[in-house]
Coordinates of C-alpha atoms in Angstrom, one line a residue:
Chain A
M1 CA 3.9 75.9 228.8
S2 CA 3.3 78.1 225.8
A3 CA 5.9 78.0 223.0
F4 CA 8.6 80.7 222.7
I5 CA 8.8 80.3 218.9
D6 CA 5.7 79.1 217.1
L7 CA 5.3 78.7 213.4
E8 CA 1.9 77.6 212.1
Q9 CA 1.4 76.5 208.5
V10 CA 4.0 79.0 207.2
W11 CA 4.2 79.4 203.5
F12 CA 6.6 81.7 201.7
S13 CA 7.2 82.6 198.1
W14 CA 9.6 85.1 196.6
P15 CA 8.1 87.9 194.4
S16 CA 9.4 85.9 191.4
G17 CA 6.8 83.3 192.3
R18 CA 9.4 80.7 193.5
E19 CA 7.8 78.8 196.4
V20 CA 10.3 78.2 199.2
L21 CA 8.2 77.0 202.2
R22 CA 5.0 75.0 202.0
G23 CA 3.2 74.8 205.3
V24 CA 6.0 74.7 207.9
D25 CA 5.0 74.0 211.5
L26 CA 7.6 74.4 214.2
T27 CA 7.4 74.9 218.0
L28 CA 10.3 75.6 220.2
Q29 CA 10.8 76.4 223.9
R30 CA 13.3 78.9 225.2
N31 CA 16.0 76.3 226.0
D32 CA 15.5 74.1 222.9
T33 CA 18.6 73.5 220.7
L34 CA 17.6 72.7 217.1
A35 CA 19.7 72.0 214.0
L36 CA 18.0 73.2 210.9
M37 CA 19.5 71.4 208.0
G38 CA 18.9 71.1 204.3
S39 CA 20.6 71.5 200.9
N40 CA 21.6 74.8 199.4
G41 CA 18.6 76.9 198.4
S42 CA 16.2 74.7 200.5
G43 CA 15.0 77.8 202.4
K44 CA 16.9 77.4 205.7
T45 CA 18.0 81.1 205.9
T46 CA 14.6 82.2 204.7
L47 CA 13.0 80.3 207.6
G48 CA 15.5 81.9 210.0
K49 CA 14.6 85.4 208.6
L50 CA 10.9 84.6 208.9
I51 CA 11.3 83.7 212.6
M52 CA 13.1 87.0 213.1
G53 CA 10.3 88.8 211.2
L54 CA 12.8 90.1 208.6
L55 CA 10.6 88.5 206.0
Q56 CA 6.8 88.1 206.1
P57 CA 5.2 84.8 205.3
T58 CA 2.9 84.5 202.3
A59 CA 0.5 82.6 204.5
G60 CA 0.5 81.3 208.1
K61 CA 1.6 82.7 211.4
V62 CA 4.9 83.3 213.1
C63 CA 4.7 84.0 216.8
L64 CA 7.3 85.0 219.4
D65 CA 6.3 84.3 223.0
G66 CA 2.7 84.1 222.1
R67 CA 2.5 87.3 220.0
P68 CA 2.9 87.7 216.2
V69 CA 6.5 88.5 215.6
Q70 CA 5.6 91.6 213.4
E71 CA 3.9 93.1 216.5
Y72 CA 7.4 93.6 218.0
S73 CA 9.7 96.3 216.7
L74 CA 13.0 95.2 215.1
A75 CA 14.8 96.3 218.3
E76 CA 12.4 94.4 220.6
R77 CA 13.0 91.3 218.5
G78 CA 16.7 91.8 218.6
R79 CA 16.7 92.1 222.3
R80 CA 14.8 88.8 222.7
V81 CA 16.3 86.7 219.9
G82 CA 19.9 87.2 218.8
Y83 CA 20.5 86.7 215.1
V84 CA 24.0 85.8 213.9
F85 CA 24.1 86.5 210.1
Q86 CA 25.6 84.0 207.6
N87 CA 28.3 86.6 206.9
P88 CA 29.3 88.0 210.3
E89 CA 30.8 91.1 208.8
R90 CA 27.3 92.3 208.0
Q91 CA 26.6 93.0 211.6
F92 CA 29.8 94.9 212.6
F93 CA 29.7 98.6 213.1
A94 CA 32.3 99.7 215.6
A95 CA 36.0 100.5 215.1
S96 CA 37.2 98.0 217.7
V97 CA 36.3 94.5 218.9
A98 CA 35.6 95.8 222.4
D99 CA 33.3 98.7 221.1
E100 CA 31.5 96.1 218.9
I101 CA 30.6 94.0 221.9
G102 CA 29.6 97.1 224.0
F103 CA 27.8 98.8 221.2
A104 CA 24.2 98.0 222.2
L105 CA 24.9 98.3 225.9
G106 CA 25.7 101.9 225.6
F107 CA 22.3 102.5 223.9
R108 CA 20.5 100.6 226.6
G109 CA 21.5 102.8 229.5
F110 CA 24.4 100.8 231.0
S111 CA 27.0 102.9 232.8
P112 CA 30.5 103.0 231.2
A113 CA 31.8 100.9 234.1
E114 CA 29.1 98.3 233.6
V115 CA 29.7 98.2 229.8
E116 CA 33.4 97.7 230.4
E117 CA 32.8 94.9 232.9
R118 CA 30.4 93.1 230.6
V119 CA 32.7 93.5 227.6
A120 CA 35.7 92.1 229.5
E121 CA 33.6 89.1 230.6
L122 CA 32.5 88.4 227.0
L123 CA 36.0 88.9 225.6
A124 CA 37.2 86.3 228.0
F125 CA 34.3 83.9 227.3
F126 CA 34.8 84.0 223.6
E127 CA 38.7 84.1 223.8
L128 CA 39.0 87.4 222.1
E129 CA 40.9 89.4 224.8
Q130 CA 44.0 89.8 222.7
Y131 CA 41.9 91.4 219.9
A132 CA 40.0 93.9 222.1
Q133 CA 41.4 96.9 220.2
A134 CA 41.6 95.3 216.8
F135 CA 39.4 96.4 213.9
P136 CA 36.6 93.8 213.5
F137 CA 37.0 93.5 209.8
H138 CA 40.7 92.5 210.2
L139 CA 39.9 89.3 212.3
S140 CA 40.0 85.8 210.9
H141 CA 36.7 84.2 209.9
G142 CA 36.5 82.2 213.1
E143 CA 37.2 85.2 215.2
K144 CA 34.6 87.2 213.4
Q145 CA 32.0 84.4 214.1
R146 CA 32.9 84.5 217.8
L147 CA 32.8 88.3 217.8
A148 CA 29.3 88.3 216.2
L149 CA 28.2 85.8 218.8
A150 CA 29.7 87.8 221.6
A151 CA 28.0 91.0 220.4
V152 CA 24.7 89.2 220.3
M153 CA 25.2 87.7 223.7
A154 CA 25.9 91.1 225.2
L155 CA 22.2 91.7 224.8
E156 CA 21.5 88.6 226.9
P157 CA 18.9 87.3 224.4
E158 CA 16.5 84.5 225.4
F159 CA 17.2 82.6 222.2
I160 CA 19.7 82.8 219.3
I161 CA 19.5 81.9 215.6
L162 CA 22.9 81.2 214.0
D163 CA 23.1 81.1 210.2
E164 CA 25.8 78.7 209.0
P165 CA 28.2 79.5 211.9
S166 CA 30.7 76.8 211.1
T167 CA 31.2 77.6 207.4
G168 CA 34.8 78.2 206.6
L169 CA 36.2 77.2 210.0
D170 CA 38.9 74.7 210.5
W171 CA 38.6 72.0 213.2
A172 CA 40.4 74.0 215.9
R173 CA 38.3 77.1 215.3
K174 CA 35.1 75.1 215.1
N175 CA 36.0 73.5 218.4
K176 CA 36.3 77.0 220.0
L177 CA 32.9 77.9 218.6
I178 CA 31.4 74.6 219.9
K179 CA 32.9 75.4 223.3
A180 CA 31.3 78.9 223.3
L181 CA 27.9 77.5 222.2
E182 CA 28.1 74.8 224.8
G183 CA 28.6 77.5 227.4
I184 CA 25.6 79.4 226.0
R185 CA 23.5 76.3 226.2
E186 CA 24.5 75.7 229.9
R187 CA 23.2 79.2 230.6
G188 CA 19.8 78.0 229.5
V189 CA 19.7 80.0 226.3
G190 CA 18.3 78.0 223.4
Y191 CA 19.3 78.3 219.7
I192 CA 18.7 77.2 216.2
I193 CA 21.7 76.3 214.2
I194 CA 21.2 76.6 210.4
S195 CA 23.9 74.4 208.9
H196 CA 25.0 71.6 206.6
D197 CA 27.6 70.5 209.1
H198 CA 26.2 67.3 210.6
E199 CA 29.0 66.8 213.1
F200 CA 28.9 70.4 214.4
C201 CA 25.1 70.1 214.8
R202 CA 25.3 66.6 216.4
R203 CA 27.6 68.0 219.1
L204 CA 25.5 71.0 219.9
C205 CA 21.8 70.3 219.3
R206 CA 19.3 68.0 221.0
S207 CA 17.1 67.8 217.9
A208 CA 17.4 68.3 214.2
V209 CA 15.0 68.9 211.3
T210 CA 15.6 68.9 207.6
L211 CA 14.0 71.3 205.1
K212 CA 13.3 69.5 201.9
G213 CA 10.9 70.6 199.2
G214 CA 9.6 73.4 201.4
R215 CA 8.6 71.1 204.2
L216 CA 10.3 70.1 207.5
T217 CA 11.0 66.4 208.0
Chain B
M1 CA 25.5 87.8 167.2
S2 CA 24.4 91.4 166.6
R3 CA 21.2 92.7 168.1
F4 CA 19.0 95.5 167.0
P5 CA 19.2 98.2 168.1
D6 CA 22.9 98.0 168.8
T7 CA 24.0 99.0 172.3
R8 CA 25.8 102.0 170.8
T9 CA 22.6 103.1 169.1
L10 CA 20.8 102.9 172.5
L11 CA 23.6 104.9 174.2
L12 CA 23.1 107.6 171.6
I13 CA 19.4 107.6 172.2
V14 CA 20.0 107.9 175.9
L15 CA 22.4 110.8 175.2
C16 CA 19.7 112.5 173.1
F17 CA 17.0 112.2 175.7
T18 CA 19.4 113.3 178.5
T19 CA 20.4 116.4 176.4
L20 CA 16.8 117.3 175.9
A21 CA 16.1 116.8 179.6
L22 CA 18.9 119.2 180.6
A23 CA 18.3 121.8 177.8
L24 CA 14.6 122.2 178.0
G25 CA 13.2 124.2 180.9
D26 CA 9.5 124.3 180.0
P27 CA 7.4 121.6 181.8
F28 CA 5.1 121.2 178.7
W29 CA 8.1 120.5 176.5
L30 CA 9.5 118.2 179.0
A31 CA 6.2 116.4 179.4
A32 CA 6.2 115.9 175.6
V33 CA 9.7 114.5 175.6
L34 CA 8.8 112.2 178.5
A35 CA 5.8 111.0 176.5
L36 CA 8.0 110.4 173.5
A37 CA 10.5 108.4 175.6
L38 CA 7.7 106.3 177.1
A39 CA 6.3 105.6 173.6
A40 CA 9.8 104.5 172.4
L41 CA 10.2 102.3 175.5
A42 CA 6.9 100.7 174.8
A43 CA 7.8 100.1 171.2
M44 CA 11.0 98.3 172.4
G45 CA 8.8 96.1 174.7
I46 CA 10.0 97.8 177.9
S47 CA 7.0 98.4 180.1
P48 CA 6.6 102.2 181.0
A49 CA 5.1 101.0 184.3
R50 CA 8.6 100.3 185.5
L51 CA 9.3 104.0 185.4
G52 CA 6.4 104.6 187.8
R53 CA 8.0 102.1 190.3
R54 CA 11.3 103.9 189.9
L55 CA 9.8 107.3 190.4
K56 CA 8.0 106.1 193.5
R57 CA 11.4 105.3 195.1
Y58 CA 12.4 109.0 194.7
R59 CA 9.2 110.5 195.9
G60 CA 11.0 112.0 199.0
L61 CA 13.5 113.7 196.8
F62 CA 10.7 115.0 194.6
L63 CA 8.9 116.5 197.6
V64 CA 12.1 118.3 198.7
L65 CA 12.6 119.5 195.1
V66 CA 9.0 120.8 194.8
L67 CA 9.2 122.6 198.1
A68 CA 12.6 124.1 197.4
Q69 CA 11.5 125.3 193.9
S70 CA 8.2 126.8 195.1
L71 CA 9.9 128.6 198.0
T72 CA 12.7 130.0 196.0
N73 CA 10.9 130.9 192.8
S74 CA 8.3 133.7 193.4
S75 CA 7.8 134.7 189.7
G76 CA 4.4 134.8 188.0
R77 CA 1.0 134.7 189.7
V78 CA 1.2 134.4 193.5
F79 CA -1.1 131.6 194.9
L80 CA 0.0 131.7 198.6
E81 CA 1.8 134.3 200.6
W82 CA 2.7 134.6 204.3
R83 CA 3.9 137.9 205.8
G84 CA 5.2 139.2 202.5
H85 CA 7.0 135.9 201.6
V86 CA 5.7 134.2 198.5
L87 CA 5.2 130.5 199.4
L88 CA 3.6 129.3 196.1
S89 CA 3.5 131.0 192.8
S90 CA 2.9 129.9 189.2
G91 CA 6.6 130.3 188.4
G92 CA 7.5 128.1 191.4
V93 CA 5.0 125.5 190.3
Q94 CA 6.4 125.5 186.8
A95 CA 10.0 125.2 188.0
A96 CA 9.0 122.3 190.4
A97 CA 7.2 120.5 187.6
A98 CA 10.1 121.0 185.3
A99 CA 12.6 119.6 187.8
V100 CA 10.5 116.5 188.5
L101 CA 9.9 115.9 184.7
R102 CA 13.6 116.4 184.0
I103 CA 14.5 113.6 186.4
A104 CA 11.7 111.4 185.0
V105 CA 13.1 111.9 181.5
I106 CA 16.6 111.0 182.6
L107 CA 15.3 107.9 184.4
A108 CA 13.2 106.9 181.4
A109 CA 16.3 107.3 179.2
A110 CA 18.4 105.0 181.4
M111 CA 15.7 102.4 180.9
F112 CA 16.6 102.0 177.2
L113 CA 19.7 100.2 178.5
S114 CA 17.8 97.9 180.9
R115 CA 17.8 95.0 178.4
R116 CA 21.5 95.1 177.9
N117 CA 23.9 93.1 180.0
Y118 CA 27.1 94.2 181.6
Q119 CA 29.3 92.7 178.9
E120 CA 27.3 94.3 176.1
L121 CA 27.7 97.7 177.7
V122 CA 31.5 97.2 178.2
T123 CA 31.8 96.1 174.5
A124 CA 29.8 99.1 173.3
L125 CA 31.9 101.6 175.3
V126 CA 35.1 100.0 174.0
Q127 CA 33.7 100.2 170.4
L128 CA 33.2 103.9 171.1
R129 CA 37.0 104.0 171.8
V130 CA 36.7 104.2 175.5
P131 CA 39.8 102.4 176.9
Y132 CA 38.6 99.0 178.1
E133 CA 40.1 99.5 181.6
L134 CA 38.0 102.7 182.0
A135 CA 34.9 101.0 180.5
Y136 CA 35.1 98.2 183.1
M137 CA 35.8 100.6 185.9
V138 CA 32.8 102.8 185.0
L139 CA 30.4 99.9 184.8
L140 CA 31.7 98.2 188.0
G141 CA 31.1 101.5 189.7
V142 CA 27.5 101.7 188.3
R143 CA 26.8 98.1 189.2
F144 CA 28.2 98.8 192.7
I145 CA 25.5 101.4 193.6
P146 CA 22.6 98.9 194.3
V147 CA 25.1 96.7 196.2
F148 CA 26.0 99.6 198.4
M149 CA 22.3 100.4 199.0
E150 CA 21.7 96.8 200.0
E151 CA 24.7 96.9 202.4
F152 CA 23.3 100.0 203.9
R153 CA 19.8 98.5 204.4
T154 CA 21.3 95.3 205.9
A155 CA 23.4 97.4 208.3
L156 CA 20.3 99.4 209.3
T157 CA 18.5 96.1 210.0
A158 CA 21.4 94.6 211.9
I159 CA 21.8 97.7 214.1
Q160 CA 18.2 97.6 215.1
L161 CA 18.5 93.8 215.8
R162 CA 21.1 94.8 218.4
G163 CA 18.3 96.3 220.4
V164 CA 18.6 99.9 219.1
D165 CA 15.1 101.3 218.6
L166 CA 15.6 104.0 216.0
D167 CA 12.1 105.4 216.5
K168 CA 12.7 106.1 220.1
V169 CA 16.3 107.5 219.9
P170 CA 16.7 111.3 220.1
L171 CA 18.0 113.1 216.9
G172 CA 21.5 113.6 218.2
R173 CA 22.0 109.9 218.9
K174 CA 20.3 108.9 215.7
I175 CA 22.9 110.9 213.7
R176 CA 25.6 109.0 215.7
I177 CA 23.9 105.7 214.8
Y178 CA 23.8 106.6 211.1
S179 CA 27.5 107.3 211.3
Y180 CA 27.9 103.8 212.7
I181 CA 26.0 102.4 209.8
L182 CA 28.3 104.1 207.3
M183 CA 31.3 102.3 208.7
P184 CA 30.3 98.7 207.7
A185 CA 28.8 99.9 204.4
V186 CA 32.0 101.8 203.4
A187 CA 34.4 99.1 204.8
G188 CA 32.4 96.4 203.0
A189 CA 32.6 98.4 199.8
L190 CA 36.3 98.8 200.1
I191 CA 36.8 95.1 200.9
R192 CA 34.7 94.1 198.0
A193 CA 36.5 96.5 195.6
R194 CA 39.8 95.0 196.7
R195 CA 38.6 91.5 196.2
V196 CA 37.2 92.3 192.7
A197 CA 40.5 94.0 191.8
V198 CA 42.5 90.9 192.9
A199 CA 40.1 88.6 191.1
M200 CA 40.3 90.6 187.9
E201 CA 44.1 90.7 187.9
A202 CA 44.2 87.0 188.7
R203 CA 42.3 86.5 185.4
A204 CA 44.9 88.6 183.5
F205 CA 43.0 91.9 183.4
R206 CA 45.4 94.5 181.9
A207 CA 48.0 91.9 181.3
R208 CA 48.1 92.9 177.6
P209 CA 47.3 96.4 176.1
R210 CA 44.8 94.8 173.8
R211 CA 42.0 92.4 174.4
T212 CA 40.1 90.0 172.2
W213 CA 36.3 89.9 172.4
L214 CA 34.0 87.0 172.1
E215 CA 31.4 89.2 170.5
W216 CA 32.1 92.3 168.5
P217 CA 28.7 93.5 167.2
R218 CA 28.4 95.4 163.9
L219 CA 26.2 98.4 163.3
H220 CA 23.4 97.6 160.8
R221 CA 22.0 100.0 158.3
R222 CA 18.9 100.3 160.5
D223 CA 21.1 101.4 163.4
W224 CA 22.6 104.2 161.4
L225 CA 19.1 105.2 160.3
L226 CA 17.8 105.2 163.9
M227 CA 20.9 107.2 165.1
A228 CA 20.4 109.7 162.4
A229 CA 16.7 110.0 163.3
A230 CA 17.5 110.5 167.0
V231 CA 20.1 113.2 166.3
A232 CA 17.8 115.0 163.8
A233 CA 14.8 114.8 166.2
T234 CA 16.9 116.2 169.1
A235 CA 18.2 119.0 166.9
A236 CA 14.7 119.8 165.6
V237 CA 13.3 119.9 169.2
L238 CA 16.1 122.2 170.4
A239 CA 15.8 124.5 167.3
L240 CA 12.0 124.8 167.9
Y241 CA 12.5 125.4 171.6
W242 CA 15.1 128.1 171.2
R243 CA 13.5 129.7 168.2

């Protein structure tokens, strides 16, 4: 079976010359669940952005489902791989939580009834029903994380990349997020969790890699 | 420790070049002023190549300016005409060149301050008797522009990552999408502004009418000489131009 995400000898340096990644190899299948760990500034987020094609490697190849990721448009990449930003606020556009979840569906030709049904399902799944009409920026951090995930899930991606999803969450909210991600895993959707949180990753991921000195260990 | 030139001296030089950019209308004069500004930047160790990179960013705006000037100014020799409408004339070309050079001079002038940090600029404004609250607000506002642009770019990326293909969306819907992008950018800006305000007040900003300053630079004799030279040169150029 060919890999869904395939990184081959990926090197990356910032224009300042700082080398972040030094020959990273990584192969993932659609239903893999991987924890990407490492200290601050080790390049975890950079690696996530390279997989999404938001950054271009200095050398090496990043492929998505057998094709170089840059061959896909941003929208095509987004439809196939959901990306939850480190700061969830950065991906909110709509005036209400329900609109936020249904945002992309409206642009993809779903009828209003279908959008409503799908939004209701995701609101329930992520325990956000009571906030359906709330302004996304007014939610708590944990609710924002779940909303970002719900909005990404609305697209039914084949894979998700979550950047530091447990940061700033207390244990109860973290548990809610874990429950949501376990549900996603049961649906056969794989993910990469970029995090420092060992316990959170241990509960959700089958494998883990650490980024140190620009290399995966 | 005082630096040479003092930030106030640089502010005056910026003011001189900006005045010339706005007062002069002839592209040849503006080109000469731009050359002078670039030479002065090079003398200060600031690479004039940076201006090229800045100008590249505004190339779309320049194109619109050039088109607008050449279409609205039909004076001088006519180069191109269509059904009685002058599309390109020597007057239009001159006006377009002047508009582009004017912006180039203003951008070059701003580069004189590129080696000064935020605190040095605030101190200089306060030394020029601008109330410190106002000085901080002005510079926070200026510093905020690139942040806002970055927010806008991120929102544009995020919206496409939600499966919206901007290249394939019809114009009407595209406008709707751009209105969506403004929402997080503006909301983010307001939230950040509120946080900064709270953080500043928590650190006793405006708690007293007067502040103490860690550094209070003094003007050297060389600064006075440079300022006098800048003002005299500006006055001389204006006198010659308006003669």
